[in-house]
Coordinates of C-alpha atoms and ligand atoms in Angstrom, one line a residue:
M540 CA 0.0 0.0 0.0
S541 CA 1.3 3.4 -0.9
I542 CA 1.7 6.1 1.7
Y543 CA -1.2 8.0 0.2
Q544 CA -3.5 4.9 0.2
N545 CA -2.4 4.2 3.8
I546 CA -3.4 7.6 5.0
I547 CA -6.7 7.7 3.0
S548 CA -7.8 4.5 4.8
T549 CA -6.7 6.1 8.2
I550 CA -9.1 9.0 7.4
Q551 CA -11.9 6.7 6.2
Q552 CA -11.7 4.7 9.5
S553 CA -11.9 7.9 11.6
T554 CA -15.0 10.0 12.4
Y555 CA -13.9 12.6 9.9
K556 CA -15.1 12.7 6.3
L557 CA -12.7 12.4 3.4
T558 CA -13.7 15.6 1.5
P559 CA -12.1 16.5 -1.9
Q560 CA -10.4 19.5 -0.1
R561 CA -8.8 17.2 2.4
E562 CA -7.7 14.8 -0.4
T563 CA -6.1 17.7 -2.3
I564 CA -4.2 18.9 0.8
L565 CA -3.1 15.3 1.6
K566 CA -1.7 15.0 -1.9
I567 CA 0.4 18.1 -1.4
L568 CA 1.7 16.7 1.9
V569 CA 2.6 13.4 0.2
D570 CA 4.3 15.2 -2.7
N571 CA 6.4 17.2 -0.2
V572 CA 7.2 14.4 2.1
N573 CA 10.7 15.7 2.7
E574 CA 9.7 19.3 3.3
H575 CA 8.7 21.1 6.5
L576 CA 5.7 23.2 5.6
S577 CA 3.8 25.9 7.5
A578 CA 0.1 26.3 6.8
E579 CA 0.9 29.4 4.7
E580 CA 3.6 27.6 2.7
L581 CA 1.1 24.7 2.0
Y582 CA -1.6 27.2 1.1
F583 CA 0.8 28.9 -1.4
I584 CA 1.4 25.5 -3.2
L585 CA -2.4 24.7 -3.0
K586 CA -3.4 28.0 -4.7
E587 CA -1.7 26.7 -7.9
V588 CA -3.7 23.4 -7.7
N589 CA -7.0 24.7 -6.4
P590 CA -7.5 28.4 -5.8
D591 CA -11.0 27.8 -4.3
I592 CA -9.7 26.3 -1.0
G593 CA -9.2 29.0 1.7
L594 CA -6.5 29.3 4.3
A595 CA -9.0 28.6 7.1
T596 CA -9.7 25.2 5.5
V597 CA -5.9 24.5 5.4
Y598 CA -5.6 25.3 9.1
R599 CA -8.6 23.1 10.0
T600 CA -7.4 20.2 7.9
L601 CA -3.9 20.3 9.4
D602 CA -5.5 20.3 12.9
I603 CA -7.6 17.2 11.9
F604 CA -4.6 15.4 10.3
Y605 CA -2.5 16.1 13.4
E606 CA -5.3 14.8 15.7
L607 CA -5.4 11.6 13.5
K608 CA -1.6 11.3 13.9
I609 CA -1.1 11.6 10.2
L610 CA 1.2 14.6 10.7
E611 CA 4.1 15.6 12.9
K612 CA 4.1 19.2 14.1
I613 CA 7.2 21.3 14.7
T614 CA 6.4 24.3 16.8
F615 CA 8.4 27.5 17.1
G616 CA 8.3 29.8 20.1
N617 CA 6.5 32.5 18.1
G618 CA 3.4 30.4 17.4
I619 CA 4.4 29.3 13.9
A620 CA 4.1 25.6 13.3
K621 CA 5.5 23.5 10.5
Y622 CA 4.2 20.1 9.5
H623 CA 5.2 16.9 7.7
L624 CA 3.7 13.4 7.4
R625 CA 4.3 11.2 10.4
Q626 CA 7.6 9.5 9.6
T627 CA 6.3 6.0 10.4
F628 CA 4.4 6.2 7.1
N629 CA 7.6 6.2 5.0
N630 CA 9.8 4.3 7.5
S631 CA 12.3 7.1 7.8
M632 CA 13.4 8.8 11.0
H633 CA 14.9 12.1 11.5
H634 CA 14.8 14.6 14.3
H635 CA 14.8 18.4 14.3
L636 CA 17.3 21.0 15.3
I637 CA 15.4 24.2 15.3
C638 CA 17.1 27.6 15.2
T639 CA 15.2 30.1 17.3
R640 CA 16.9 33.0 15.5
C641 CA 16.4 32.3 11.7
H642 CA 13.8 29.5 12.1
N643 CA 15.7 27.1 10.0
I644 CA 15.1 23.4 10.6
D645 CA 18.0 21.1 10.3
T646 CA 17.4 17.3 10.4
I647 CA 19.5 14.7 12.1
S648 CA 19.2 11.0 12.1
N649 CA 20.6 9.0 14.9
P650 CA 19.2 5.9 16.6
I651 CA 20.0 7.3 20.0
F652 CA 16.9 9.5 19.8
T653 CA 14.6 6.6 19.0
K654 CA 16.1 4.8 22.0
L655 CA 15.4 7.9 24.1
I656 CA 11.7 7.9 23.1
K657 CA 11.4 4.2 23.9
Y658 CA 13.0 4.8 27.2
V659 CA 10.6 7.7 28.1
N660 CA 7.7 5.5 27.1
S661 CA 8.7 2.4 29.1
E662 CA 10.3 4.2 32.1
Y663 CA 7.7 6.9 32.7
G664 CA 4.6 5.3 31.0
F665 CA 4.6 8.5 29.0
E666 CA 3.2 8.2 25.5
V667 CA 5.2 10.5 23.2
Q668 CA 2.9 12.3 20.9
D669 CA 5.3 13.2 18.1
N670 CA 7.8 10.5 17.3
T671 CA 10.5 13.0 16.6
I672 CA 12.5 15.1 19.0
A673 CA 12.9 18.8 18.6
I674 CA 16.0 20.6 20.0
H675 CA 15.8 24.4 20.1
G676 CA 18.9 26.5 19.8
I677 CA 21.1 28.7 17.6
C678 CA 22.3 27.2 14.3
E679 CA 25.9 27.2 13.2
E680 CA 25.3 30.0 10.6
C681 CA 23.7 32.3 13.1
K682 CA 26.4 31.5 15.6
N683 CA 29.1 32.4 13.1
N684 CA 27.3 35.7 12.2
E685 CA 27.1 36.5 15.9
D686 CA 30.9 35.9 16.3
L687 CA 31.6 38.1 13.3
N688 CA 29.5 40.9 14.6
N689 CA 31.3 40.7 17.9
E690 CA 34.7 41.0 16.1
I691 CA 33.6 44.1 14.2
R692 CA 32.5 45.8 17.4
Ligands
ZN919 ZN1 11.2 16.7 9.8
ZN920 ZN1 19.9 30.2 12.5

């Protein structure tokens, strides 16, 4: 079963209806499986495909998909969120290094994080919602710019 078919059946088994709008939004998410998209970025792509779907529908659909555990959500301190398909759908696993200054997302893959999630689950009986770990900080580029500015001063 393809990722797309797999997710379609997840929606069909839920209490939510599979509307044509939701199908279109899902297709974009599947096509951009390696991207981290905000609602606005997704809306921008969507406008080319179907200009009749509004931003409010995009927000609502992303909320529903997140609730159905179809999506992973990466949140920034400023209220912005980015999404991609839950990685269990395509059997890949990366985690997020989030720069709080330029809002860049770097990805890292290391089995140590998967072990950590399993540990939290078994040791604390705590069900981890997102199967990725997000680490917030300052990226290398921003750090270098900062050093440069300090030298100039
Ligand atoms: Zn990611
Ligand atoms: Zn940065």
